[in-house]
PDB file of C-alpha atoms in Angstrom:
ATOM      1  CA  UNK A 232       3.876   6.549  -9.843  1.00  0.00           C
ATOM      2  CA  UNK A 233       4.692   9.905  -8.127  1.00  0.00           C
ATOM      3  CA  UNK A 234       3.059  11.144  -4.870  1.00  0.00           C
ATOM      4  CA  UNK A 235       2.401  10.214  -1.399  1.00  0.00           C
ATOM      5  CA  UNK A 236       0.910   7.120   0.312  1.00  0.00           C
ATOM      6  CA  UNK A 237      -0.666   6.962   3.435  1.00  0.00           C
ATOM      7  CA  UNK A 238      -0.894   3.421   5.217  1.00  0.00           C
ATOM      8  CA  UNK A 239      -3.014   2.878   8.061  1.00  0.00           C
ATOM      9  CA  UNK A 240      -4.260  -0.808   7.420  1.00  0.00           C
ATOM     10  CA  UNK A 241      -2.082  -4.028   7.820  1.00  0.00           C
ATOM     11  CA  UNK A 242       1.061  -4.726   6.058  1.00  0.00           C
ATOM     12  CA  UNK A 243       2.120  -8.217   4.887  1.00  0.00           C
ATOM     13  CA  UNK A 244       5.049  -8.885   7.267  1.00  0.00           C
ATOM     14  CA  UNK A 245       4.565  -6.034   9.600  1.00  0.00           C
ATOM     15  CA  UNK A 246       0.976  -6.181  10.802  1.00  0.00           C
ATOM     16  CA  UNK A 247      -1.380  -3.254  12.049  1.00  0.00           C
ATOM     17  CA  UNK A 248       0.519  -0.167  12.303  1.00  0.00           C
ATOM     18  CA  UNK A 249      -0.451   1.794  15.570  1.00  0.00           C
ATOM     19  CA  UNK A 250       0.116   5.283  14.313  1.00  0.00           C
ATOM     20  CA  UNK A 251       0.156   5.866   9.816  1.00  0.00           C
ATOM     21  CA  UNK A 252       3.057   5.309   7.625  1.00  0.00           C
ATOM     22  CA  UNK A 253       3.802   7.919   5.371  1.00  0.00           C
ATOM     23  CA  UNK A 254       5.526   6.474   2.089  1.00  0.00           C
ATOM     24  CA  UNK A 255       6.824   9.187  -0.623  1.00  0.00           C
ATOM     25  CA  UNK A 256       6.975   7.632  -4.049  1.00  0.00           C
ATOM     26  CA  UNK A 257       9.327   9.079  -6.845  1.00  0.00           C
ATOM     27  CA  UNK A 258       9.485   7.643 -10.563  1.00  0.00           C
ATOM     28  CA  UNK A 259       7.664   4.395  -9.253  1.00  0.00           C
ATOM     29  CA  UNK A 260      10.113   3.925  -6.000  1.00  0.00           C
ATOM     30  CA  UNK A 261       9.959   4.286  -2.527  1.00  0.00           C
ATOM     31  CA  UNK A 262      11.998   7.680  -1.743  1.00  0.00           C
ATOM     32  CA  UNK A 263      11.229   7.543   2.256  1.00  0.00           C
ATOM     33  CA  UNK A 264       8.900   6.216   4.817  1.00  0.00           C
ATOM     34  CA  UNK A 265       8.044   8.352   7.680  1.00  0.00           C
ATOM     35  CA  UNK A 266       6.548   6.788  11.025  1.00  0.00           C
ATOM     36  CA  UNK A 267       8.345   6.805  14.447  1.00  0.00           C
ATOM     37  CA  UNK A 268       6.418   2.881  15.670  1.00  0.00           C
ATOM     38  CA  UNK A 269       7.712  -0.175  14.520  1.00  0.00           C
ATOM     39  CA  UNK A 270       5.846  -1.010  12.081  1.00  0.00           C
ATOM     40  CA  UNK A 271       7.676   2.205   9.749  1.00  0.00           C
ATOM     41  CA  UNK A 272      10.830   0.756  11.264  1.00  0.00           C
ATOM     42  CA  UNK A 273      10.073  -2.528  10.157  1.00  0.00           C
ATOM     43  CA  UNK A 274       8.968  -1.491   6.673  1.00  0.00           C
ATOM     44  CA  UNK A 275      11.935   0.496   6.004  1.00  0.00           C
ATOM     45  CA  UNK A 276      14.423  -2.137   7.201  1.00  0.00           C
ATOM     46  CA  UNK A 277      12.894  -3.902   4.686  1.00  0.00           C
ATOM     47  CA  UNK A 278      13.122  -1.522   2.093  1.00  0.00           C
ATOM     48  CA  UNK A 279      16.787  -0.447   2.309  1.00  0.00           C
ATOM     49  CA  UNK A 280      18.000  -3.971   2.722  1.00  0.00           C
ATOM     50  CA  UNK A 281      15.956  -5.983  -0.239  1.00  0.00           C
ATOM     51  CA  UNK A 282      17.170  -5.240  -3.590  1.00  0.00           C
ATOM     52  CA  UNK A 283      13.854  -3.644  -5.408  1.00  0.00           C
ATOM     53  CA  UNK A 284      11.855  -3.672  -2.706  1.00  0.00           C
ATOM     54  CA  UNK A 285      11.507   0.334  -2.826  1.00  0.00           C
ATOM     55  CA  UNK A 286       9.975  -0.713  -6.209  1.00  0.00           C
ATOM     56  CA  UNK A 287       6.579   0.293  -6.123  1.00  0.00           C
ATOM     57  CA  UNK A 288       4.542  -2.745  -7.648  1.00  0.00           C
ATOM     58  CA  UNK A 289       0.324  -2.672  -7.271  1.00  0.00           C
ATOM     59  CA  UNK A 290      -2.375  -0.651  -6.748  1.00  0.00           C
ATOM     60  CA  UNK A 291      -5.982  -1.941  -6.286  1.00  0.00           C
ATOM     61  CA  UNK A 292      -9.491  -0.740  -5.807  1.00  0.00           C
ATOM     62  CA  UNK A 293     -11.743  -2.882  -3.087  1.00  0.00           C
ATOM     63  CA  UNK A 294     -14.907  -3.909  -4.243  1.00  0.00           C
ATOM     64  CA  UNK A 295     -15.751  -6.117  -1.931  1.00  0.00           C
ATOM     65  CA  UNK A 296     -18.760  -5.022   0.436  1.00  0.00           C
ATOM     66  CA  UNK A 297     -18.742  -8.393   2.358  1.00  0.00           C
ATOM     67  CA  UNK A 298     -15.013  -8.350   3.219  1.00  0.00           C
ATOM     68  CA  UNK A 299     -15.039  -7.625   6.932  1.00  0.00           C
ATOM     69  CA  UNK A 300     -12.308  -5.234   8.773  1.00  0.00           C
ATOM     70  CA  UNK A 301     -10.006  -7.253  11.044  1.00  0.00           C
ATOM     71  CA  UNK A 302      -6.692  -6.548  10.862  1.00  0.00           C
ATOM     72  CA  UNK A 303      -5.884  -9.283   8.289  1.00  0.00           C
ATOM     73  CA  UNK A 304      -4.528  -7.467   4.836  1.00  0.00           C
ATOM     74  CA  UNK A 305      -5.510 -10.816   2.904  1.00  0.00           C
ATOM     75  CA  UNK A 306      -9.489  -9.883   3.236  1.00  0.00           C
ATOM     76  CA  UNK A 307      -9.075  -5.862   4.229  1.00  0.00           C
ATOM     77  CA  UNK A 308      -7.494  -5.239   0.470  1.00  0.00           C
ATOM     78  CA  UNK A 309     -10.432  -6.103  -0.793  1.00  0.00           C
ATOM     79  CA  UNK A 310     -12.821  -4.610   1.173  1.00  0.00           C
ATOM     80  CA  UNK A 311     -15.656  -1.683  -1.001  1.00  0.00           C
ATOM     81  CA  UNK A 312     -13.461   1.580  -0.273  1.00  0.00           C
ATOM     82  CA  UNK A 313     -10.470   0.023   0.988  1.00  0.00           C
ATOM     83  CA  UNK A 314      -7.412   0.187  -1.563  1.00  0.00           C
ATOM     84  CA  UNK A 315      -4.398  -1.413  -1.338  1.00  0.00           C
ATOM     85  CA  UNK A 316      -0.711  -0.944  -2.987  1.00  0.00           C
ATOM     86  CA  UNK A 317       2.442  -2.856  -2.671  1.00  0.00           C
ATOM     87  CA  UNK A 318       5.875  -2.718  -2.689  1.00  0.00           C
ATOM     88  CA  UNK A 319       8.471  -4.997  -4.136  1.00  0.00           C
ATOM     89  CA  UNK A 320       8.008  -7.877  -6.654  1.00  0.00           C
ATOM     90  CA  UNK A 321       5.592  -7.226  -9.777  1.00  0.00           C
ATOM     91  CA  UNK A 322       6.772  -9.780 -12.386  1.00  0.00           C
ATOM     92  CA  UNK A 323       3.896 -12.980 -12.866  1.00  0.00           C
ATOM     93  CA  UNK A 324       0.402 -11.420 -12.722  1.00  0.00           C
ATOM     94  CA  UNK A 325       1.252  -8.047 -12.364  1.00  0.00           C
ATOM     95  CA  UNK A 326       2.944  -7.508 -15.931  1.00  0.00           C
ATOM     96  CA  UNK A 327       5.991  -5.739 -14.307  1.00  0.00           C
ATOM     97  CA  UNK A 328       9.556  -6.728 -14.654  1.00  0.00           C
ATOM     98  CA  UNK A 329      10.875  -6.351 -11.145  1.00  0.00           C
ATOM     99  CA  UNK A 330      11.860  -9.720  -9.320  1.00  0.00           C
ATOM    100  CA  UNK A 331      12.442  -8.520  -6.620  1.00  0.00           C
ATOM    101  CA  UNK A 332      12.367 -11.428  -3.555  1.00  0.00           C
ATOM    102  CA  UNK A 333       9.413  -9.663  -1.420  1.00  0.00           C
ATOM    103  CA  UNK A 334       6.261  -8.167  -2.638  1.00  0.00           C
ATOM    104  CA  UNK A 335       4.485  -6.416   0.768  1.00  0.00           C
ATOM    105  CA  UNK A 336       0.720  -5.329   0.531  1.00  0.00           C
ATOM    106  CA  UNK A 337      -0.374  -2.433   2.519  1.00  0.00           C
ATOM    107  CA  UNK A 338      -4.342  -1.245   2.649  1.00  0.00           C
ATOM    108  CA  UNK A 339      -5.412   2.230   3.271  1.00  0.00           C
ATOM    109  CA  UNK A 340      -8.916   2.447   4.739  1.00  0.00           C
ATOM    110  CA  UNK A 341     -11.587   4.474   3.068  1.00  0.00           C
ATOM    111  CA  UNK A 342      -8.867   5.924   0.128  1.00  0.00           C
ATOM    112  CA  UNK A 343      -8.974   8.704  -1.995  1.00  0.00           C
ATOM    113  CA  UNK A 344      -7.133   7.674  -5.620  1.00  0.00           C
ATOM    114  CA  UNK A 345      -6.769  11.192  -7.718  1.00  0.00           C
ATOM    115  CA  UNK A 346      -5.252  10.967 -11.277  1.00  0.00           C
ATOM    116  CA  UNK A 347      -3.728  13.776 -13.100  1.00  0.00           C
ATOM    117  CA  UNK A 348      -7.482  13.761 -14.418  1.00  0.00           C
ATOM    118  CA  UNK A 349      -9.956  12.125 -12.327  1.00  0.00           C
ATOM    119  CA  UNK A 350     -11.050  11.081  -8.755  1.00  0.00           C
ATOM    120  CA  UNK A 351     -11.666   7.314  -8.687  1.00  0.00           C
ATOM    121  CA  UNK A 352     -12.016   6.913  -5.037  1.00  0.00           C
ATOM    122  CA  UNK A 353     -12.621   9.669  -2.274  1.00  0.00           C
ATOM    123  CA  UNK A 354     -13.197   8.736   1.285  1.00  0.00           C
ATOM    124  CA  UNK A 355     -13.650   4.835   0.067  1.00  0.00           C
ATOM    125  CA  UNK A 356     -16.535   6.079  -1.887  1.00  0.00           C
ATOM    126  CA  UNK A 357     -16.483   4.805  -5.726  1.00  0.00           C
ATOM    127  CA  UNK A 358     -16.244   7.555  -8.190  1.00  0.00           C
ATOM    128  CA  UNK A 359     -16.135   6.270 -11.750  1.00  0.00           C
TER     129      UNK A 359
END
């Protein structure tokens, strides 16, 4: 994974951020998180002192069109247009070999997901 991740949905552990959280991904890590709230604070305390947890572990596609948005990242990530990634831990169902001790969700209302070839999702609107 290379590029740049917006957050402005609820994080597992960190809750509703009041402003977006900027992540920059390098070679499938965390390379910086931008915010000036809390909730970027919180985030990157937890990435700098977790071993792994800069890994960067899931992304998913909401397809969901009777999820409701309310602040709750459990029901939001799977909301139709809603995509969420995570950081951390990707060994069990995620067929990733990083153990790390946390594994954070994050949702992004109404996403856009490019590839190097294709636009899956723009403005939460299914593509593909």
């Amino acid at each position: 994974m290379e590029g740049v991740v917006v957050v402005d949905g609820p994080i597992a552990h960190v809750g509703l951020p009041a402003t977006p959280i900027r992540l920059e991904v390098r070679e499938g890590r965390v390379v910086r998180i931008e915010g000036d709230e809390k909730g970027a604070r919180q985030l990157r305390d937890i990435v700098e002192s977790v071993k792994d947890a800069d890994n960067f572990a899931e992304i998913g596609i909401g397809l969901n069109p009777q999820c409701r948005r309310n602040g709750k990242f459990e029901e939001e990530k799977k909301r139709l247009g809603n995509v969420h990634v995570a950081v951390g831990r990707n060994t069990g169902g995620y067929g990733g070999t990083i153990a790390c001790m946390v594994h954070l969700d994050m949702v992004i209302y109404e996403a856009t997901i490019k590839t190097d070839k294709d636009v899956l999702l723009e403005d939460g609107k299914v593509c593909v």
